[in-house]
mmCIF file of C-alpha atoms in Angstrom:
data_model
loop_
_atom_site.group_PDB
_atom_site.id
_atom_site.type_symbol
_atom_site.label_atom_id
_atom_site.label_comp_id
_atom_site.label_asym_id
_atom_site.label_seq_id
_atom_site.Cartn_x
_atom_site.Cartn_y
_atom_site.Cartn_z
ATOM 1 C CA MET Z 1 -0.896 -18.076 25.204
ATOM 2 C CA PRO Z 2 0.052 -16.049 22.225
ATOM 3 C CA ASN Z 3 -3.084 -14.539 20.376
ATOM 4 C CA GLY Z 4 -1.447 -12.194 17.485
ATOM 5 C CA LYS Z 5 -1.869 -9.352 19.872
ATOM 6 C CA PRO Z 6 0.958 -6.558 20.777
ATOM 7 C CA GLY Z 7 3.395 -8.157 22.977
ATOM 8 C CA ASP Z 8 3.279 -11.944 21.705
ATOM 9 C CA HIS Z 9 6.356 -11.880 20.082
ATOM 10 C CA PRO Z 10 9.180 -8.740 19.138
ATOM 11 C CA TYR Z 11 8.957 -10.187 15.428
ATOM 12 C CA SER Z 12 5.081 -9.808 15.036
ATOM 13 C CA ASP Z 13 5.236 -6.645 17.163
ATOM 14 C CA ILE Z 14 7.944 -4.937 14.923
ATOM 15 C CA PHE Z 15 6.419 -6.283 11.431
ATOM 16 C CA ILE Z 16 2.738 -6.067 12.255
ATOM 17 C CA HIS Z 17 1.893 -4.074 14.974
ATOM 18 C CA HIS Z 18 5.110 -1.674 14.107
ATOM 19 C CA SER Z 19 6.040 -1.127 17.565
ATOM 20 C CA LYS Z 20 9.351 0.166 18.585
ATOM 21 C CA ILE Z 21 11.237 -2.688 20.349
ATOM 22 C CA PHE Z 22 15.029 -2.613 19.758
ATOM 23 C CA GLY Z 23 15.453 0.866 18.225
ATOM 24 C CA ASP Z 24 14.745 2.691 14.598
ATOM 25 C CA GLU Z 25 17.746 1.240 13.082
ATOM 26 C CA ILE Z 26 17.292 -2.270 13.972
ATOM 27 C CA ASP Z 27 13.222 -2.187 13.789
ATOM 28 C CA SER Z 28 13.845 -0.815 10.014
ATOM 29 C CA LEU Z 29 16.530 -3.672 9.092
ATOM 30 C CA ILE Z 30 14.241 -6.466 10.501
ATOM 31 C CA ARG Z 31 11.159 -4.435 8.361
ATOM 32 C CA GLU Z 32 13.659 -4.252 5.352
ATOM 33 C CA LEU Z 33 14.726 -7.966 5.600
ATOM 34 C CA ASN Z 34 11.321 -9.141 5.814
ATOM 35 C CA GLU Z 35 10.532 -7.929 2.476
ATOM 36 C CA THR Z 36 13.787 -9.237 1.104
ATOM 37 C CA PRO Z 37 13.504 -12.214 -1.583
ATOM 38 C CA HIS Z 38 14.658 -15.476 -0.124
ATOM 39 C CA PHE Z 39 14.218 -14.112 3.591
ATOM 40 C CA GLU Z 40 11.713 -16.929 4.378
ATOM 41 C CA LYS Z 41 14.925 -19.102 5.089
ATOM 42 C CA TYR Z 42 16.134 -16.916 7.799
ATOM 43 C CA LYS Z 43 12.872 -16.002 9.259
ATOM 44 C CA LYS Z 44 13.045 -18.877 11.908
ATOM 45 C CA GLU Z 45 16.561 -17.584 12.819
ATOM 46 C CA VAL Z 46 15.738 -14.097 12.931
ATOM 47 C CA SER Z 47 12.550 -14.681 15.037
ATOM 48 C CA LYS Z 48 14.586 -16.688 17.753
ATOM 49 C CA LEU Z 49 17.341 -14.016 17.810
ATOM 50 C CA LEU Z 50 14.933 -11.512 18.320
ATOM 51 C CA ALA Z 51 13.158 -13.407 21.349
ATOM 52 C CA LYS Z 52 16.464 -14.078 22.905
ATOM 53 C CA HIS Z 53 17.480 -10.528 22.639
ATOM 54 C CA GLU Z 54 13.895 -8.698 23.411
ATOM 55 C CA PRO Z 55 14.726 -6.182 25.998
ATOM 56 C CA VAL Z 56 11.950 -7.097 28.409
ATOM 57 C CA PHE Z 57 11.779 -8.993 31.636
ATOM 58 C CA ASP Z 58 14.806 -7.258 33.041
ATOM 59 C CA ARG Z 59 16.880 -9.228 30.518
ATOM 60 C CA LYS Z 60 20.012 -7.415 29.255
ATOM 61 C CA PRO Z 61 19.893 -7.803 25.466
ATOM 62 C CA ASN Z 62 23.079 -8.031 23.466
ATOM 63 C CA ILE Z 63 22.221 -5.383 20.772
ATOM 64 C CA PRO Z 64 25.521 -5.297 19.119
ATOM 65 C CA GLN Z 65 25.399 -9.256 18.887
ATOM 66 C CA LEU Z 66 21.707 -8.776 17.531
ATOM 67 C CA LYS Z 67 22.882 -6.234 14.973
ATOM 68 C CA GLN Z 68 25.683 -7.826 14.041
ATOM 69 C CA ARG Z 69 23.707 -11.011 12.926
ATOM 70 C CA LEU Z 70 20.999 -9.212 11.097
ATOM 71 C CA PHE Z 71 23.512 -7.264 9.015
ATOM 72 C CA GLU Z 72 25.337 -10.557 8.129
ATOM 73 C CA ILE Z 73 21.777 -11.807 6.960
ATOM 74 C CA LYS Z 74 21.213 -8.776 5.409
ATOM 75 C CA LYS Z 75 24.590 -9.556 3.520
ATOM 76 C CA GLU Z 76 23.804 -12.699 2.829
ATOM 77 C CA LEU Z 77 20.522 -11.643 1.252
ATOM 78 C CA THR Z 78 21.909 -9.439 -0.867
ATOM 79 C CA SER Z 79 24.674 -10.885 -2.410
#
């Protein structure tokens, strides 16, 4: 059961605990998005995306797909 500690979820690991999960570029982008006005409407989607692509448990994350969607969200938020 999640208890707010590192390892519970990649979103909180990156934003709250400043863990390195996907690499500097994507982790920084996630932190930047979180500070963007109106990000709240994308927060659930981003949270699910990060969980889906989290590189643990021998999963093969599709980093290019994750990166592409995160940049699309950034573009939507800043346009």
